[in-house]
Amino acid sequence: MSSDKAPIAAASAAAATNALSGSSGSGGVAAANANAKLLHPGAEFSKGINGLDKVVLRDPRGSVAEVYLYGGHVTSWKNDHGEELLFVSSKAIFKPPKAIRGGIPICFPQFSNLGSLDAHGFARNRFWSIDPDPSPFPTNTSNKVAVDLILRPSEEDMKTWPHSYEYRLRVALGPGGDLTLISRIRNTNSDGKPFSFTFAYHTYFSVSDISEVRVEGLETLDYLDNLQNRKRCTEQGDAITFESEVDKIYLSTPTKIAILDHEKKRTFVIRKDGLPDAVVWNPWDKKSKAMADFGDDEYKHMLCVEAAAIEKPITLKPGEEWRGRQELSAVPSSYCSGQLDPRKVLQGS
């Protein structure tokens, strides 16, 4: 946890706010131009579903990602063959205040119903801004295409969660098609009070057939079973496979987890830092039918594996900052042909 705080120029912040406030006529054009100037090379503004603003990241090799300002929400991640790697429901409601069903919702400052706020907190239901004063890129990552977003509390938020914070989110697309999300959350309370929060990147992966998928890297770990009132259990067996509803919070997980999709001959690799827990969720048939923004059979083609900090909430004193990083990559694989041993994926770099 770092307590260094780079000063943010008030004028820059005001300019960014003004740039985001225009919506029509010459003011709207000026806003769009001002916003565009805040983007890194390779990123561009576009209008998404229902006219919501989004940023499109394009890597020269062909991979693409889309990030909606509503929710700071990644809704698409395509490889250089144009294949969609994230799942978004065909019934997703792209209309505030409803959260977008699929992609990578951000759960902050509360995961699920573990607190007094609405489920999964409010970050995924707020309009984020382009960060006018982002931190510089590390020299070894300068070839990534990225967007930097920022979220601060509204007056309404302060009524239900009375804490001042700055949440900076960087979404970056690497030259190999890997997708990285870095969250930096700082306590800016002026009253000297600390605050605590739980967190998750609620990532929905697109899979060919859930019955043909297995998750490696969570064997023998303790987990809290949300289907049994968060009863603490220990994972048995060689790998996690799916034949019914699953909703588990795995504890003290490794920094690398692999999702093997046999039919697509693809392995997703999740690398994470600052996020000790991992949620594995598939609603299966009954729960799918109960969700208005989720197709009855769509559970067959998605799996959530969520890098998270849940069991032990993060506590920040004023001036302190927490950082949580998730890197996603997709590599060709096949158990059948023996092209890839998943254990080598987990143990390799």
mmCIF file of C-alpha atoms in Angstrom:
data_model
loop_
_atom_site.group_PDB
_atom_site.id
_atom_site.type_symbol
_atom_site.label_atom_id
_atom_site.label_comp_id
_atom_site.label_asym_id
_atom_site.label_seq_id
_atom_site.Cartn_x
_atom_site.Cartn_y
_atom_site.Cartn_z
ATOM 1 C CA MET A 1 0.000 0.000 0.000
ATOM 2 C CA SER A 2 1.452 3.325 -0.997
ATOM 3 C CA SER A 3 0.763 6.663 0.625
ATOM 4 C CA ASP A 4 2.413 8.914 -1.940
ATOM 5 C CA LYS A 5 -0.065 11.231 -3.615
ATOM 6 C CA ALA A 6 0.587 12.988 -6.884
ATOM 7 C CA PRO A 7 -1.160 16.389 -6.876
ATOM 8 C CA ILE A 8 -3.978 16.689 -9.381
ATOM 9 C CA ALA A 9 -4.267 20.080 -11.019
ATOM 10 C CA ALA A 10 -7.666 21.489 -10.201
ATOM 11 C CA ALA A 11 -7.785 23.216 -13.557
ATOM 12 C CA SER A 12 -7.190 19.942 -15.396
ATOM 13 C CA ALA A 13 -9.878 18.199 -13.399
ATOM 14 C CA ALA A 14 -12.309 21.041 -14.064
ATOM 15 C CA ALA A 15 -11.473 20.975 -17.762
ATOM 16 C CA ALA A 16 -12.134 17.239 -17.884
ATOM 17 C CA THR A 17 -15.448 17.665 -16.095
ATOM 18 C CA ASN A 18 -16.451 20.429 -18.486
ATOM 19 C CA ALA A 19 -15.339 18.343 -21.449
ATOM 20 C CA LEU A 20 -17.648 15.568 -20.371
ATOM 21 C CA SER A 21 -20.632 17.796 -19.668
ATOM 22 C CA GLY A 22 -21.477 18.981 -23.192
ATOM 23 C CA SER A 23 -23.894 16.848 -25.169
ATOM 24 C CA SER A 24 -25.399 18.787 -28.053
ATOM 25 C CA GLY A 25 -24.679 21.439 -30.653
ATOM 26 C CA SER A 26 -21.308 23.182 -30.707
ATOM 27 C CA GLY A 27 -20.883 22.437 -26.995
ATOM 28 C CA GLY A 28 -21.157 18.718 -27.714
ATOM 29 C CA VAL A 29 -18.558 18.973 -30.486
ATOM 30 C CA ALA A 30 -16.222 20.895 -28.190
ATOM 31 C CA ALA A 31 -16.736 18.276 -25.484
ATOM 32 C CA ALA A 32 -15.940 15.454 -27.900
ATOM 33 C CA ASN A 33 -12.802 17.222 -29.105
ATOM 34 C CA ALA A 34 -11.641 17.941 -25.562
ATOM 35 C CA ASN A 35 -12.290 14.350 -24.577
ATOM 36 C CA ALA A 36 -10.390 13.042 -27.588
ATOM 37 C CA LYS A 37 -7.338 15.047 -26.516
ATOM 38 C CA LEU A 38 -7.328 13.185 -23.207
ATOM 39 C CA LEU A 39 -7.068 9.776 -24.913
ATOM 40 C CA HIS A 40 -3.870 7.843 -25.503
ATOM 41 C CA PRO A 41 -2.874 6.990 -29.098
ATOM 42 C CA GLY A 42 -4.810 3.967 -30.382
ATOM 43 C CA ALA A 43 -7.911 4.860 -28.364
ATOM 44 C CA GLU A 44 -10.957 6.552 -29.866
ATOM 45 C CA PHE A 45 -14.391 7.707 -28.753
ATOM 46 C CA SER A 46 -17.511 6.107 -30.154
ATOM 47 C CA LYS A 47 -21.223 5.940 -29.410
ATOM 48 C CA GLY A 48 -22.353 2.599 -28.019
ATOM 49 C CA ILE A 49 -25.754 1.026 -27.421
ATOM 50 C CA ASN A 50 -28.494 3.544 -26.531
ATOM 51 C CA GLY A 51 -26.067 6.367 -27.279
ATOM 52 C CA LEU A 52 -23.817 5.633 -24.297
ATOM 53 C CA ASP A 53 -20.227 6.835 -24.711
ATOM 54 C CA LYS A 54 -17.541 4.206 -25.093
ATOM 55 C CA VAL A 55 -13.822 4.123 -25.807
ATOM 56 C CA VAL A 56 -12.510 1.659 -28.378
ATOM 57 C CA LEU A 57 -8.935 0.384 -27.989
ATOM 58 C CA ARG A 58 -7.330 -0.976 -31.165
ATOM 59 C CA ASP A 59 -4.010 -2.761 -31.226
ATOM 60 C CA PRO A 60 -2.189 -2.571 -34.599
ATOM 61 C CA ARG A 61 -2.092 -6.396 -34.738
ATOM 62 C CA GLY A 62 -5.881 -6.588 -34.749
ATOM 63 C CA SER A 63 -7.124 -7.110 -31.179
ATOM 64 C CA VAL A 64 -9.834 -4.725 -29.957
ATOM 65 C CA ALA A 65 -11.414 -3.832 -26.608
ATOM 66 C CA GLU A 66 -14.379 -1.596 -25.770
ATOM 67 C CA VAL A 67 -14.894 0.290 -22.506
ATOM 68 C CA TYR A 68 -18.132 2.089 -21.644
ATOM 69 C CA LEU A 69 -17.807 5.216 -19.492
ATOM 70 C CA TYR A 70 -20.982 4.003 -17.791
ATOM 71 C CA GLY A 71 -19.611 1.702 -15.115
ATOM 72 C CA GLY A 72 -16.005 1.960 -16.341
ATOM 73 C CA HIS A 73 -17.196 -1.265 -17.924
ATOM 74 C CA VAL A 74 -15.235 -3.389 -20.414
ATOM 75 C CA THR A 75 -17.896 -4.905 -22.701
ATOM 76 C CA SER A 76 -15.783 -6.437 -25.467
ATOM 77 C CA TRP A 77 -12.367 -8.039 -25.903
ATOM 78 C CA LYS A 78 -11.637 -9.519 -29.324
ATOM 79 C CA ASN A 79 -8.510 -11.307 -30.486
ATOM 80 C CA ASP A 80 -6.746 -10.632 -33.791
ATOM 81 C CA HIS A 81 -9.126 -13.094 -35.514
ATOM 82 C CA GLY A 82 -12.121 -11.013 -34.423
ATOM 83 C CA GLU A 83 -13.339 -13.668 -31.963
ATOM 84 C CA GLU A 84 -15.179 -12.269 -28.924
ATOM 85 C CA LEU A 85 -13.559 -13.492 -25.706
ATOM 86 C CA LEU A 86 -15.980 -11.949 -23.197
ATOM 87 C CA PHE A 87 -19.628 -12.865 -22.727
ATOM 88 C CA VAL A 88 -22.313 -10.176 -22.786
ATOM 89 C CA SER A 89 -25.925 -11.303 -22.550
ATOM 90 C CA SER A 90 -28.127 -10.741 -25.584
ATOM 91 C CA LYS A 91 -30.641 -9.384 -23.072
ATOM 92 C CA ALA A 92 -28.205 -6.992 -21.365
ATOM 93 C CA ILE A 93 -29.839 -3.642 -20.572
ATOM 94 C CA PHE A 94 -27.569 -0.781 -21.597
ATOM 95 C CA LYS A 95 -29.650 1.765 -19.721
ATOM 96 C CA PRO A 96 -28.763 3.421 -16.402
ATOM 97 C CA PRO A 97 -29.225 2.736 -13.566
ATOM 98 C CA LYS A 98 -29.161 -0.972 -14.507
ATOM 99 C CA ALA A 99 -25.692 -2.537 -14.574
ATOM 100 C CA ILE A 100 -24.585 -4.121 -17.865
ATOM 101 C CA ARG A 101 -24.928 -7.932 -17.753
ATOM 102 C CA GLY A 102 -21.608 -9.362 -18.907
ATOM 103 C CA GLY A 103 -18.146 -8.122 -19.819
ATOM 104 C CA ILE A 104 -16.178 -6.984 -16.769
ATOM 105 C CA PRO A 105 -18.377 -5.223 -14.193
ATOM 106 C CA ILE A 106 -16.441 -3.630 -11.334
ATOM 107 C CA CYS A 107 -17.707 -4.486 -7.850
ATOM 108 C CA PHE A 108 -16.778 -1.607 -5.508
ATOM 109 C CA PRO A 109 -16.984 -0.710 -2.667
ATOM 110 C CA GLN A 110 -18.923 -3.859 -1.843
ATOM 111 C CA PHE A 111 -18.947 -7.357 -3.274
ATOM 112 C CA SER A 112 -22.379 -9.016 -3.497
ATOM 113 C CA ASN A 113 -24.566 -8.306 -0.448
ATOM 114 C CA LEU A 114 -21.676 -8.261 2.034
ATOM 115 C CA GLY A 115 -22.673 -4.910 3.491
ATOM 116 C CA SER A 116 -25.408 -2.296 3.598
ATOM 117 C CA LEU A 117 -25.147 -1.107 -0.019
ATOM 118 C CA ASP A 118 -26.961 -2.480 -3.055
ATOM 119 C CA ALA A 119 -25.421 -5.730 -4.334
ATOM 120 C CA HIS A 120 -21.924 -5.248 -5.808
ATOM 121 C CA GLY A 121 -21.721 -1.582 -4.781
ATOM 122 C CA PHE A 122 -22.166 1.421 -7.052
ATOM 123 C CA ALA A 123 -19.054 1.758 -9.260
ATOM 124 C CA ARG A 124 -20.671 -0.294 -12.035
ATOM 125 C CA ASN A 125 -23.717 2.032 -12.054
ATOM 126 C CA ARG A 126 -21.876 5.372 -12.290
ATOM 127 C CA PHE A 127 -20.600 7.448 -15.181
ATOM 128 C CA TRP A 128 -16.807 7.592 -15.096
ATOM 129 C CA SER A 129 -14.651 10.372 -16.598
ATOM 130 C CA ILE A 130 -11.485 10.287 -18.656
ATOM 131 C CA ASP A 131 -8.617 10.871 -16.209
ATOM 132 C CA PRO A 132 -6.969 14.195 -17.125
ATOM 133 C CA ASP A 133 -3.872 13.433 -15.068
ATOM 134 C CA PRO A 134 -3.061 9.710 -15.374
ATOM 135 C CA SER A 135 0.117 8.206 -14.004
ATOM 136 C CA PRO A 136 2.809 7.639 -16.646
ATOM 137 C CA PHE A 137 3.216 4.205 -18.191
ATOM 138 C CA PRO A 138 6.095 2.044 -16.952
ATOM 139 C CA THR A 139 8.776 2.054 -19.635
ATOM 140 C CA ASN A 140 8.292 -1.654 -20.416
ATOM 141 C CA THR A 141 4.572 -1.222 -21.194
ATOM 142 C CA SER A 142 4.693 1.819 -23.465
ATOM 143 C CA ASN A 143 3.564 -0.260 -26.458
ATOM 144 C CA LYS A 144 0.125 -0.880 -24.952
ATOM 145 C CA VAL A 145 -3.029 0.896 -26.119
ATOM 146 C CA ALA A 146 -4.919 2.155 -23.077
ATOM 147 C CA VAL A 147 -7.560 4.393 -21.568
ATOM 148 C CA ASP A 148 -7.422 5.962 -18.112
ATOM 149 C CA LEU A 149 -10.684 6.578 -16.254
ATOM 150 C CA ILE A 150 -11.467 8.149 -12.900
ATOM 151 C CA LEU A 151 -14.410 7.941 -10.498
ATOM 152 C CA ARG A 152 -15.086 10.208 -7.532
ATOM 153 C CA PRO A 153 -18.080 10.064 -5.161
ATOM 154 C CA SER A 154 -21.235 11.992 -5.942
ATOM 155 C CA GLU A 155 -23.249 13.776 -3.258
ATOM 156 C CA GLU A 156 -25.766 10.945 -3.530
ATOM 157 C CA ASP A 157 -23.049 8.316 -2.988
ATOM 158 C CA MET A 158 -21.807 10.144 0.106
ATOM 159 C CA LYS A 159 -25.230 9.655 1.720
ATOM 160 C CA THR A 160 -24.975 5.865 1.560
ATOM 161 C CA TRP A 161 -21.164 5.493 1.745
ATOM 162 C CA PRO A 162 -19.802 8.651 3.410
ATOM 163 C CA HIS A 163 -16.188 8.448 2.258
ATOM 164 C CA SER A 164 -14.117 10.528 -0.110
ATOM 165 C CA TYR A 165 -11.986 8.587 -2.586
ATOM 166 C CA GLU A 166 -10.376 8.665 -6.009
ATOM 167 C CA TYR A 167 -10.682 5.506 -8.071
ATOM 168 C CA ARG A 168 -8.388 5.411 -11.093
ATOM 169 C CA LEU A 169 -8.838 2.635 -13.632
ATOM 170 C CA ARG A 170 -6.473 1.851 -16.485
ATOM 171 C CA VAL A 171 -7.638 -0.568 -19.187
ATOM 172 C CA ALA A 172 -4.794 -1.581 -21.501
ATOM 173 C CA LEU A 173 -4.565 -3.801 -24.552
ATOM 174 C CA GLY A 174 -1.127 -5.339 -25.161
ATOM 175 C CA PRO A 175 0.508 -6.216 -28.501
ATOM 176 C CA GLY A 176 -0.149 -9.913 -27.878
ATOM 177 C CA GLY A 177 -3.855 -9.217 -27.345
ATOM 178 C CA ASP A 178 -3.691 -9.470 -23.551
ATOM 179 C CA LEU A 179 -6.137 -7.266 -21.619
ATOM 180 C CA THR A 180 -4.985 -5.602 -18.388
ATOM 181 C CA LEU A 181 -7.083 -3.741 -15.812
ATOM 182 C CA ILE A 182 -5.316 -1.806 -13.065
ATOM 183 C CA SER A 183 -7.372 -0.229 -10.279
ATOM 184 C CA ARG A 184 -5.890 2.360 -7.920
ATOM 185 C CA ILE A 185 -8.154 3.418 -5.069
ATOM 186 C CA ARG A 186 -7.045 6.223 -2.740
ATOM 187 C CA ASN A 187 -8.603 7.434 0.501
ATOM 188 C CA THR A 188 -9.017 11.231 0.196
ATOM 189 C CA ASN A 189 -11.039 11.692 3.397
ATOM 190 C CA SER A 190 -10.245 15.029 5.039
ATOM 191 C CA ASP A 191 -11.664 13.954 8.409
ATOM 192 C CA GLY A 192 -8.824 11.532 9.156
ATOM 193 C CA LYS A 193 -11.083 8.489 8.968
ATOM 194 C CA PRO A 194 -10.072 5.205 7.306
ATOM 195 C CA PHE A 195 -12.482 3.218 5.157
ATOM 196 C CA SER A 196 -12.789 -0.441 4.191
ATOM 197 C CA PHE A 197 -14.130 -2.055 1.035
ATOM 198 C CA THR A 198 -14.427 -5.356 -0.795
ATOM 199 C CA PHE A 199 -13.779 -5.645 -4.513
ATOM 200 C CA ALA A 200 -14.026 -7.848 -7.599
ATOM 201 C CA TYR A 201 -13.458 -7.769 -11.336
ATOM 202 C CA HIS A 202 -16.659 -9.707 -12.169
ATOM 203 C CA THR A 203 -15.282 -11.076 -15.478
ATOM 204 C CA TYR A 204 -17.661 -13.010 -17.754
ATOM 205 C CA PHE A 205 -15.660 -15.277 -20.088
ATOM 206 C CA SER A 206 -17.183 -16.570 -23.314
ATOM 207 C CA VAL A 207 -16.994 -20.380 -23.528
ATOM 208 C CA SER A 208 -18.229 -22.882 -26.112
ATOM 209 C CA ASP A 209 -20.023 -25.250 -23.714
ATOM 210 C CA ILE A 210 -19.838 -24.980 -19.918
ATOM 211 C CA SER A 211 -19.889 -28.786 -19.600
ATOM 212 C CA GLU A 212 -16.617 -28.892 -21.591
ATOM 213 C CA VAL A 213 -14.784 -26.347 -19.441
ATOM 214 C CA ARG A 214 -12.449 -26.864 -16.510
ATOM 215 C CA VAL A 215 -10.658 -24.450 -14.198
ATOM 216 C CA GLU A 216 -7.095 -25.174 -13.080
ATOM 217 C CA GLY A 217 -5.226 -23.586 -10.170
ATOM 218 C CA LEU A 218 -7.857 -23.733 -7.416
ATOM 219 C CA GLU A 219 -7.478 -27.396 -6.419
ATOM 220 C CA THR A 220 -7.356 -28.211 -2.679
ATOM 221 C CA LEU A 221 -8.143 -24.610 -1.686
ATOM 222 C CA ASP A 222 -10.679 -23.498 0.906
ATOM 223 C CA TYR A 223 -13.764 -21.716 -0.405
ATOM 224 C CA LEU A 224 -16.976 -20.130 0.849
ATOM 225 C CA ASP A 225 -20.009 -21.712 -0.789
ATOM 226 C CA ASN A 226 -22.603 -19.013 -1.494
ATOM 227 C CA LEU A 227 -25.195 -21.738 -2.158
ATOM 228 C CA GLN A 228 -24.739 -22.958 1.420
ATOM 229 C CA ASN A 229 -24.864 -19.636 3.261
ATOM 230 C CA ARG A 230 -21.112 -19.136 2.729
ATOM 231 C CA LYS A 231 -20.195 -22.372 4.442
ATOM 232 C CA ARG A 232 -16.432 -22.870 4.455
ATOM 233 C CA CYS A 233 -15.381 -25.962 2.496
ATOM 234 C CA THR A 234 -12.260 -27.394 0.872
ATOM 235 C CA GLU A 235 -12.096 -28.072 -2.868
ATOM 236 C CA GLN A 236 -11.697 -31.739 -3.743
ATOM 237 C CA GLY A 237 -10.598 -33.331 -6.987
ATOM 238 C CA ASP A 238 -8.129 -32.525 -9.706
ATOM 239 C CA ALA A 239 -9.829 -29.531 -11.362
ATOM 240 C CA ILE A 240 -13.129 -27.690 -11.275
ATOM 241 C CA THR A 241 -15.734 -28.859 -13.798
ATOM 242 C CA PHE A 242 -19.384 -27.834 -14.191
ATOM 243 C CA GLU A 243 -22.611 -29.823 -14.127
ATOM 244 C CA SER A 244 -24.856 -27.611 -11.956
ATOM 245 C CA GLU A 245 -25.003 -24.122 -10.445
ATOM 246 C CA VAL A 246 -21.712 -22.942 -8.907
ATOM 247 C CA ASP A 247 -21.152 -19.861 -6.730
ATOM 248 C CA LYS A 248 -17.957 -20.097 -4.683
ATOM 249 C CA ILE A 249 -15.418 -17.669 -3.242
ATOM 250 C CA TYR A 250 -11.989 -19.336 -3.273
ATOM 251 C CA LEU A 251 -9.587 -18.004 -0.638
ATOM 252 C CA SER A 252 -5.849 -17.312 -0.718
ATOM 253 C CA THR A 253 -5.661 -18.217 -4.392
ATOM 254 C CA PRO A 254 -2.537 -18.282 -6.582
ATOM 255 C CA THR A 255 -1.648 -15.303 -8.775
ATOM 256 C CA LYS A 256 -2.427 -17.378 -11.885
ATOM 257 C CA ILE A 257 -5.600 -19.310 -12.809
ATOM 258 C CA ALA A 258 -6.366 -21.106 -16.085
ATOM 259 C CA ILE A 259 -9.740 -21.749 -17.754
ATOM 260 C CA LEU A 260 -9.584 -24.541 -20.345
ATOM 261 C CA ASP A 261 -12.221 -24.624 -23.083
ATOM 262 C CA HIS A 262 -11.841 -28.014 -24.788
ATOM 263 C CA GLU A 263 -14.200 -27.376 -27.671
ATOM 264 C CA LYS A 264 -12.638 -24.047 -28.666
ATOM 265 C CA LYS A 265 -9.150 -25.389 -27.933
ATOM 266 C CA ARG A 266 -8.512 -22.204 -25.988
ATOM 267 C CA THR A 267 -7.113 -21.488 -22.550
ATOM 268 C CA PHE A 268 -7.746 -18.233 -20.723
ATOM 269 C CA VAL A 269 -5.030 -17.304 -18.257
ATOM 270 C CA ILE A 270 -5.829 -14.900 -15.429
ATOM 271 C CA ARG A 271 -2.846 -13.247 -13.762
ATOM 272 C CA LYS A 272 -3.637 -11.091 -10.754
ATOM 273 C CA ASP A 273 -1.969 -9.000 -8.095
ATOM 274 C CA GLY A 274 -3.447 -7.516 -4.914
ATOM 275 C CA LEU A 275 -6.503 -9.768 -5.297
ATOM 276 C CA PRO A 276 -6.140 -12.832 -3.061
ATOM 277 C CA ASP A 277 -9.583 -14.345 -3.683
ATOM 278 C CA ALA A 278 -11.300 -15.743 -6.780
ATOM 279 C CA VAL A 279 -15.037 -16.122 -7.335
ATOM 280 C CA VAL A 280 -16.300 -18.872 -9.665
ATOM 281 C CA TRP A 281 -19.912 -18.463 -10.800
ATOM 282 C CA ASN A 282 -22.327 -20.010 -13.264
ATOM 283 C CA PRO A 283 -26.070 -19.550 -12.603
ATOM 284 C CA TRP A 284 -27.177 -22.728 -14.469
ATOM 285 C CA ASP A 285 -30.731 -23.114 -15.778
ATOM 286 C CA LYS A 286 -33.120 -22.167 -12.951
ATOM 287 C CA LYS A 287 -31.358 -18.962 -11.953
ATOM 288 C CA SER A 288 -30.864 -18.008 -15.610
ATOM 289 C CA LYS A 289 -34.623 -18.098 -16.162
ATOM 290 C CA ALA A 290 -35.148 -15.889 -13.127
ATOM 291 C CA MET A 291 -32.898 -13.086 -14.462
ATOM 292 C CA ALA A 292 -34.673 -10.646 -16.779
ATOM 293 C CA ASP A 293 -31.423 -9.497 -18.409
ATOM 294 C CA PHE A 294 -30.054 -12.989 -19.080
ATOM 295 C CA GLY A 295 -31.136 -15.546 -21.710
ATOM 296 C CA ASP A 296 -32.588 -18.841 -20.461
ATOM 297 C CA ASP A 297 -29.833 -20.941 -22.081
ATOM 298 C CA GLU A 298 -26.969 -18.446 -22.008
ATOM 299 C CA TYR A 299 -25.433 -20.075 -18.936
ATOM 300 C CA LYS A 300 -24.079 -22.738 -21.308
ATOM 301 C CA HIS A 301 -21.805 -20.194 -22.974
ATOM 302 C CA MET A 302 -20.377 -18.197 -20.073
ATOM 303 C CA LEU A 303 -18.300 -18.590 -16.954
ATOM 304 C CA CYS A 304 -17.373 -15.979 -14.373
ATOM 305 C CA VAL A 305 -13.960 -16.287 -12.759
ATOM 306 C CA GLU A 306 -13.475 -13.128 -10.737
ATOM 307 C CA ALA A 307 -10.231 -11.792 -9.275
ATOM 308 C CA ALA A 308 -11.335 -10.379 -5.925
ATOM 309 C CA ALA A 309 -10.577 -9.154 -2.409
ATOM 310 C CA ILE A 310 -13.506 -10.322 -0.277
ATOM 311 C CA GLU A 311 -12.660 -12.405 2.793
ATOM 312 C CA LYS A 312 -10.370 -9.718 4.248
ATOM 313 C CA PRO A 313 -11.653 -6.236 3.312
ATOM 314 C CA ILE A 314 -9.082 -3.667 2.203
ATOM 315 C CA THR A 315 -8.672 -0.832 4.728
ATOM 316 C CA LEU A 316 -7.111 2.497 3.714
ATOM 317 C CA LYS A 317 -6.133 5.390 5.950
ATOM 318 C CA PRO A 318 -6.336 8.891 4.453
ATOM 319 C CA GLY A 319 -3.647 9.284 1.791
ATOM 320 C CA GLU A 320 -3.161 5.534 1.388
ATOM 321 C CA GLU A 321 -3.707 3.822 -1.937
ATOM 322 C CA TRP A 322 -4.585 0.236 -2.887
ATOM 323 C CA ARG A 323 -3.743 -1.297 -6.246
ATOM 324 C CA GLY A 324 -5.435 -4.335 -7.805
ATOM 325 C CA ARG A 325 -4.302 -5.684 -11.152
ATOM 326 C CA GLN A 326 -5.784 -8.295 -13.492
ATOM 327 C CA GLU A 327 -4.223 -9.429 -16.766
ATOM 328 C CA LEU A 328 -6.177 -11.684 -19.120
ATOM 329 C CA SER A 329 -4.703 -13.631 -22.005
ATOM 330 C CA ALA A 330 -6.076 -16.285 -24.350
ATOM 331 C CA VAL A 331 -3.804 -18.953 -25.828
ATOM 332 C CA PRO A 332 -4.519 -21.883 -28.156
ATOM 333 C CA SER A 333 -4.669 -25.181 -26.312
ATOM 334 C CA SER A 334 -5.964 -28.717 -26.520
ATOM 335 C CA TYR A 335 -6.001 -31.474 -23.979
ATOM 336 C CA CYS A 336 -6.809 -33.958 -26.732
ATOM 337 C CA SER A 337 -3.754 -33.251 -28.848
ATOM 338 C CA GLY A 338 -1.515 -32.608 -25.872
ATOM 339 C CA GLN A 339 -0.423 -29.263 -27.304
ATOM 340 C CA LEU A 340 -0.520 -27.623 -23.918
ATOM 341 C CA ASP A 341 -0.178 -28.873 -20.392
ATOM 342 C CA PRO A 342 -2.242 -26.456 -18.268
ATOM 343 C CA ARG A 343 0.144 -26.936 -15.374
ATOM 344 C CA LYS A 344 2.915 -25.483 -17.521
ATOM 345 C CA VAL A 345 0.660 -22.497 -18.208
ATOM 346 C CA LEU A 346 0.133 -22.014 -14.487
ATOM 347 C CA GLN A 347 3.795 -22.473 -13.601
ATOM 348 C CA GLY A 348 5.256 -20.579 -16.568
ATOM 349 C CA SER A 349 5.733 -16.864 -16.934
#
